[in-house]
Amino acid sequence: MRARDLLVDFPTVSLDAPVAEAARLLAEQDLPGLIVAGDDGLPVTILPGTQVLRLAVPGYCLDDPALARVVDEAHADAFLRALDGRTVREALPERPRELPVTDPDATVLEVAALMARTRSPLAAIVDEGRLLGAVTLQVLLERVLAA
Amino acid sequence: MRARDLLVDFPTVSLDAPVAEAARLLAEQDLPGLIVAGDDGLPVTILPGTQVLRLAVPGYCLDDPALARVVDEAHADAFLRALDGRTVREALPERPRELPVTDPDATVLEVAALMARTRSPLAAIVDEGRLLGAVTLQVLLERVLAA
């Protein structure tokens, strides 16, 4: 079993998409994360769902969740709207991370190791400069357990 | 909106459950992660899906994914079976991590900050020494975007 056998179509978001749109895509399609693609269609970064959330949470709350408690309920409910058109590009962390990207020939163990290392529930599959799709943790586990 | 308004029932696994059973639960119920409960029913640890996978991937592959490439396809396919009854307790990392656990009064922003900090797509909700259930990233985003 190779990555190509586990491949699923996967939507991408552009760097200039609003963070709220990225969050909506994640929620509506129940995706485990997002592939952020550059102008060439290739993955610039791959964000697990929790890191998409991270784009949307004010920094002071990330540093100290106790500070989130002093924000009243109405403002807390509206934290995503408060982003007001901020783009994915603006919200990305500066520190680059290891990308869960591999090729269609990768074995299921390689893909599993890559997901575990990068804490990403999806891996992008790229071949000859083209994004073919993704392997999700869900599909990988289902197929490995059925094998 | 408070954690109690976003609460969903969530299965737990015991420390003595085999890792393969934990992986099966994750895959079959399409869960974002697992709550590992102690004898008192309270969360001992909460594992995002990728960290459940981490329990199952041989350490040498985690350290250097290139080494996974030398494992032949048949053995790669069987990596989960190779665990052979290893329990969750035996596979847990020694270093304790911040647990995504909060109370039913937490605001949606607190829960979001907690998930983003701990990189966990689920947070356990505990009240008066009892596990009430979980808030998932999916439900949180849906409700925040609909608010």
Short mmCIF file of C-alpha atoms in Angstrom, two decimals:
data_model
loop_
_atom_site.label_atom_id
_atom_site.label_comp_id
_atom_site.label_asym_id
_atom_site.label_seq_id
_atom_site.Cartn_x
_atom_site.Cartn_y
_atom_site.Cartn_z
CA MET A 1 0.00 0.00 0.00
CA ARG A 2 1.41 3.33 -1.09
CA ALA A 3 0.39 6.96 -0.63
CA ARG A 4 -1.18 6.89 -4.13
CA ASP A 5 -3.61 4.19 -2.94
CA LEU A 6 -4.80 6.38 -0.05
CA LEU A 7 -5.06 9.63 -1.97
CA VAL A 8 -8.18 11.79 -1.65
CA ASP A 9 -9.06 15.07 -3.33
CA PHE A 10 -8.45 17.92 -0.95
CA PRO A 11 -9.37 21.59 -1.18
CA THR A 12 -6.70 24.28 -0.88
CA VAL A 13 -6.88 27.85 0.40
CA SER A 14 -4.77 30.69 -0.93
CA LEU A 15 -2.47 32.86 1.19
CA ASP A 16 -4.78 35.80 0.54
CA ALA A 17 -7.94 34.05 1.79
CA PRO A 18 -9.43 35.58 4.94
CA VAL A 19 -8.80 33.52 8.09
CA ALA A 20 -12.56 33.35 8.69
CA GLU A 21 -13.00 31.73 5.27
CA ALA A 22 -10.31 29.15 6.09
CA ALA A 23 -12.09 28.37 9.37
CA ARG A 24 -15.42 28.05 7.52
CA LEU A 25 -13.94 25.61 4.98
CA LEU A 26 -12.51 23.51 7.82
CA ALA A 27 -15.80 23.42 9.72
CA GLU A 28 -18.22 22.98 6.83
CA GLN A 29 -16.29 20.18 5.15
CA ASP A 30 -15.18 18.64 8.47
CA LEU A 31 -11.55 18.65 7.31
CA PRO A 32 -8.69 17.62 9.61
CA GLY A 33 -6.65 20.61 8.43
CA LEU A 34 -5.96 22.84 5.46
CA ILE A 35 -3.47 22.95 2.63
CA VAL A 36 -2.41 26.54 1.97
CA ALA A 37 -1.33 26.75 -1.66
CA GLY A 38 0.86 29.33 -3.39
CA ASP A 39 0.25 30.79 -6.84
CA ASP A 40 1.83 27.69 -8.39
CA GLY A 41 -0.76 25.46 -6.68
CA LEU A 42 1.89 23.81 -4.51
CA PRO A 43 1.61 23.65 -0.70
CA VAL A 44 3.21 26.63 1.05
CA THR A 45 2.15 25.34 4.40
CA ILE A 46 -0.19 22.70 5.80
CA LEU A 47 -2.13 23.60 8.88
CA PRO A 48 -3.69 21.05 11.21
CA GLY A 49 -7.15 22.23 12.34
CA THR A 50 -5.81 23.41 15.69
CA GLN A 51 -3.32 25.65 13.92
CA VAL A 52 -6.08 27.18 11.80
CA LEU A 53 -7.73 27.96 15.13
CA ARG A 54 -4.44 29.40 16.30
CA LEU A 55 -4.55 31.94 13.46
CA ALA A 56 -7.87 33.13 14.87
CA VAL A 57 -7.13 33.30 18.61
CA PRO A 58 -5.62 36.56 19.95
CA GLY A 59 -1.96 36.12 20.93
CA TYR A 60 -2.46 37.13 24.57
CA CYS A 61 -4.93 34.25 25.01
CA LEU A 62 -2.46 31.76 23.54
CA ASP A 63 0.27 32.87 25.92
CA ASP A 64 -1.99 32.72 28.95
CA PRO A 65 -5.41 31.06 28.61
CA ALA A 66 -6.39 32.56 31.99
CA LEU A 67 -6.52 35.94 30.22
CA ALA A 68 -9.23 34.56 27.93
CA ARG A 69 -11.40 34.21 31.04
CA VAL A 70 -11.55 37.97 31.53
CA VAL A 71 -13.02 38.48 28.04
CA ASP A 72 -16.78 38.64 28.46
CA GLU A 73 -18.99 36.04 26.83
CA ALA A 74 -20.33 38.26 24.02
CA HIS A 75 -16.83 39.24 22.90
CA ALA A 76 -15.59 35.67 23.30
CA ASP A 77 -18.38 34.46 21.00
CA ALA A 78 -17.31 36.98 18.36
CA PHE A 79 -13.56 36.31 18.41
CA LEU A 80 -13.53 35.03 14.84
CA ARG A 81 -15.50 38.01 13.51
CA ALA A 82 -13.00 40.28 15.27
CA LEU A 83 -10.40 39.21 12.71
CA ASP A 84 -12.17 41.37 10.16
CA GLY A 85 -10.63 40.35 6.87
CA ARG A 86 -7.22 39.33 8.21
CA THR A 87 -5.66 36.97 5.67
CA VAL A 88 -4.06 33.60 6.16
CA ARG A 89 -0.73 35.13 5.05
CA GLU A 90 -0.88 37.74 7.84
CA ALA A 91 -1.81 35.18 10.47
CA LEU A 92 0.79 32.51 9.67
CA PRO A 93 3.51 31.96 12.26
CA GLU A 94 6.90 33.28 11.20
CA ARG A 95 8.77 30.17 12.22
CA PRO A 96 8.55 27.70 9.34
CA ARG A 97 7.71 24.13 10.28
CA GLU A 98 8.48 20.78 8.71
CA LEU A 99 5.82 20.24 6.06
CA PRO A 100 3.94 16.95 5.87
CA VAL A 101 4.52 16.57 2.14
CA THR A 102 5.57 13.36 0.42
CA ASP A 103 5.34 11.58 -2.92
CA PRO A 104 2.88 8.96 -4.21
CA ASP A 105 5.42 6.15 -3.71
CA ALA A 106 5.70 6.64 0.05
CA THR A 107 4.65 3.56 2.02
CA VAL A 108 1.89 3.74 4.61
CA LEU A 109 4.53 3.61 7.37
CA GLU A 110 6.37 6.61 5.89
CA VAL A 111 3.16 8.62 5.71
CA ALA A 112 2.25 7.59 9.28
CA ALA A 113 5.70 8.59 10.57
CA LEU A 114 5.45 11.94 8.75
CA MET A 115 2.01 12.67 10.25
CA ALA A 116 3.15 11.69 13.74
CA ARG A 117 6.36 13.81 13.49
CA THR A 118 4.66 16.90 12.16
CA ARG A 119 1.50 16.41 14.27
CA SER A 120 -0.51 16.81 11.10
CA PRO A 121 -3.65 14.73 10.50
CA LEU A 122 -3.12 15.16 6.77
CA ALA A 123 -0.17 14.85 4.40
CA ALA A 124 -0.05 16.47 0.98
CA ILE A 125 1.03 14.26 -1.91
CA VAL A 126 3.10 16.03 -4.56
CA ASP A 127 4.48 14.57 -7.77
CA GLU A 128 6.48 16.27 -10.51
CA GLY A 129 5.68 19.72 -9.19
CA ARG A 130 1.95 19.09 -8.93
CA LEU A 131 -0.31 18.66 -5.89
CA LEU A 132 -2.17 15.38 -6.37
CA GLY A 133 -4.26 15.51 -3.18
CA ALA A 134 -3.87 14.41 0.42
CA VAL A 135 -3.77 11.38 2.66
CA THR A 136 -5.79 11.86 5.85
CA LEU A 137 -5.14 10.16 9.18
CA GLN A 138 -8.68 8.81 9.08
CA VAL A 139 -8.25 7.09 5.70
CA LEU A 140 -4.77 5.85 6.57
CA LEU A 141 -5.94 4.19 9.81
CA GLU A 142 -9.02 2.68 8.19
CA ARG A 143 -6.96 1.13 5.41
CA VAL A 144 -4.17 -0.10 7.69
CA LEU A 145 -6.65 -1.70 10.09
CA ALA A 146 -8.51 -3.37 7.22
CA ALA A 147 -5.28 -4.71 5.66
CA MET B 1 -21.73 30.50 24.65
CA ARG B 2 -19.96 28.33 27.18
CA ALA B 3 -18.22 24.94 27.03
CA ARG B 4 -21.41 23.34 28.41
CA ASP B 5 -23.31 24.50 25.30
CA LEU B 6 -20.82 22.78 22.98
CA LEU B 7 -20.49 19.54 24.93
CA VAL B 8 -20.73 16.20 23.13
CA ASP B 9 -20.56 12.66 24.49
CA PHE B 10 -17.13 11.25 23.91
CA PRO B 11 -15.78 7.71 24.34
CA THR B 12 -12.76 7.05 26.56
CA VAL B 13 -10.10 4.36 26.39
CA SER B 14 -8.37 2.87 29.42
CA LEU B 15 -4.61 2.85 29.97
CA ASP B 16 -4.68 -0.92 29.59
CA ALA B 17 -6.39 -0.91 26.18
CA PRO B 18 -4.23 -2.21 23.32
CA VAL B 19 -2.89 0.55 21.04
CA ALA B 20 -4.51 -1.16 18.05
CA GLU B 21 -7.90 -0.90 19.78
CA ALA B 22 -7.34 2.81 20.39
CA ALA B 23 -6.47 3.27 16.69
CA ARG B 24 -9.58 1.32 15.69
CA LEU B 25 -11.84 3.48 17.89
CA LEU B 26 -10.33 6.62 16.36
CA ALA B 27 -10.79 5.39 12.79
CA GLU B 28 -14.20 3.76 13.09
CA GLN B 29 -15.85 6.65 14.91
CA ASP B 30 -13.88 9.29 12.96
CA LEU B 31 -12.78 10.95 16.20
CA PRO B 32 -10.32 13.87 16.26
CA GLY B 33 -8.47 12.26 19.18
CA LEU B 34 -8.91 10.11 22.27
CA ILE B 35 -9.48 10.69 25.94
CA VAL B 36 -7.45 8.19 27.96
CA ALA B 37 -9.19 7.74 31.31
CA GLY B 38 -7.86 6.41 34.59
CA ASP B 39 -9.70 4.08 36.96
CA ASP B 40 -11.60 7.08 38.37
CA GLY B 41 -12.96 7.90 34.91
CA LEU B 42 -11.03 11.19 34.76
CA PRO B 43 -8.70 12.06 31.85
CA VAL B 44 -5.11 10.90 32.42
CA THR B 45 -4.11 12.17 29.03
CA ILE B 46 -5.80 13.40 25.86
CA LEU B 47 -4.24 12.36 22.60
CA PRO B 48 -4.85 14.15 19.30
CA GLY B 49 -5.23 11.61 16.48
CA THR B 50 -1.67 12.18 15.31
CA GLN B 51 -0.39 11.26 18.76
CA VAL B 52 -2.40 8.04 18.76
CA LEU B 53 -0.60 7.30 15.49
CA ARG B 54 2.66 8.18 17.22
CA LEU B 55 2.05 5.39 19.75
CA ALA B 56 1.94 2.98 16.82
CA VAL B 57 4.91 4.14 14.72
CA PRO B 58 8.33 2.62 15.56
CA GLY B 59 10.61 5.16 17.23
CA TYR B 60 13.34 4.94 14.58
CA CYS B 61 10.83 6.08 11.94
CA LEU B 62 9.78 9.05 14.04
CA ASP B 63 13.38 10.18 14.47
CA ASP B 64 14.20 9.81 10.80
CA PRO B 65 11.34 9.25 8.34
CA ALA B 66 13.90 8.30 5.67
CA LEU B 67 14.45 5.07 7.63
CA ALA B 68 10.79 4.20 7.08
CA ARG B 69 11.58 4.06 3.36
CA VAL B 70 13.84 1.02 3.81
CA VAL B 71 11.00 -1.00 5.39
CA ASP B 72 9.43 -3.05 2.60
CA GLU B 73 5.82 -2.51 1.66
CA ALA B 74 4.42 -5.69 3.24
CA HIS B 75 5.99 -4.87 6.61
CA ALA B 76 4.98 -1.22 6.31
CA ASP B 77 1.36 -2.28 5.77
CA ALA B 78 1.48 -4.38 8.94
CA PHE B 79 3.08 -1.81 11.26
CA LEU B 80 0.02 -1.60 13.50
CA ARG B 81 -0.29 -5.38 13.82
CA ALA B 82 3.39 -5.49 14.79
CA LEU B 83 2.44 -3.85 18.08
CA ASP B 84 1.00 -7.16 19.20
CA GLY B 85 -0.99 -6.27 22.30
CA ARG B 86 1.10 -3.31 23.41
CA THR B 87 -1.06 -1.16 25.68
CA VAL B 88 -1.70 2.56 25.59
CA ARG B 89 0.08 2.85 28.97
CA GLU B 90 3.25 1.30 27.55
CA ALA B 91 3.19 3.50 24.48
CA LEU B 92 2.55 6.87 26.14
CA PRO B 93 5.39 9.38 26.02
CA GLU B 94 7.13 9.86 29.37
CA ARG B 95 7.10 13.63 29.17
CA PRO B 96 3.72 14.84 30.46
CA ARG B 97 2.02 17.51 28.37
CA GLU B 98 -0.43 20.28 29.19
CA LEU B 99 -3.86 18.67 29.12
CA PRO B 100 -6.70 20.29 27.20
CA VAL B 101 -9.11 20.02 30.12
CA THR B 102 -11.43 22.78 31.28
CA ASP B 103 -14.75 23.31 33.04
CA PRO B 104 -18.27 23.80 31.67
CA ASP B 105 -18.16 27.56 32.38
CA ALA B 106 -15.22 28.22 30.03
CA THR B 107 -16.08 30.62 27.21
CA VAL B 108 -15.66 29.61 23.59
CA LEU B 109 -12.52 31.78 23.39
CA GLU B 110 -10.97 29.98 26.38
CA VAL B 111 -11.67 26.60 24.82
CA ALA B 112 -10.28 27.79 21.46
CA ALA B 113 -7.11 29.12 23.11
CA LEU B 114 -6.69 25.84 25.01
CA MET B 115 -7.04 23.76 21.82
CA ALA B 116 -4.63 26.00 19.91
CA ARG B 117 -2.03 25.95 22.74
CA THR B 118 -2.14 22.21 23.27
CA ARG B 119 -2.61 21.41 19.54
CA SER B 120 -5.56 19.25 20.51
CA PRO B 121 -8.68 19.12 18.33
CA LEU B 122 -10.69 18.16 21.41
CA ALA B 123 -10.91 19.44 24.97
CA ALA B 124 -12.29 17.38 27.85
CA ILE B 125 -14.85 19.07 30.09
CA VAL B 126 -14.61 18.11 33.75
CA ASP B 127 -16.84 19.29 36.58
CA GLU B 128 -16.75 18.32 40.26
CA GLY B 129 -14.43 15.40 39.61
CA ARG B 130 -16.51 13.98 36.79
CA LEU B 131 -15.85 13.85 33.03
CA LEU B 132 -18.89 15.40 31.33
CA GLY B 133 -17.76 14.93 27.72
CA ALA B 134 -15.73 16.88 25.19
CA VAL B 135 -15.79 19.91 22.96
CA THR B 136 -14.44 19.20 19.49
CA LEU B 137 -12.78 21.72 17.18
CA GLN B 138 -15.38 20.88 14.55
CA VAL B 139 -18.35 21.70 16.81
CA LEU B 140 -16.64 24.79 18.22
CA LEU B 141 -15.95 26.28 14.77
CA GLU B 142 -19.44 25.47 13.48
CA ARG B 143 -21.07 27.17 16.45
CA VAL B 144 -18.77 30.20 16.43
CA LEU B 145 -19.28 30.73 12.70
CA ALA B 146 -23.07 30.41 13.07
CA ALA B 147 -23.17 32.85 16.02
#
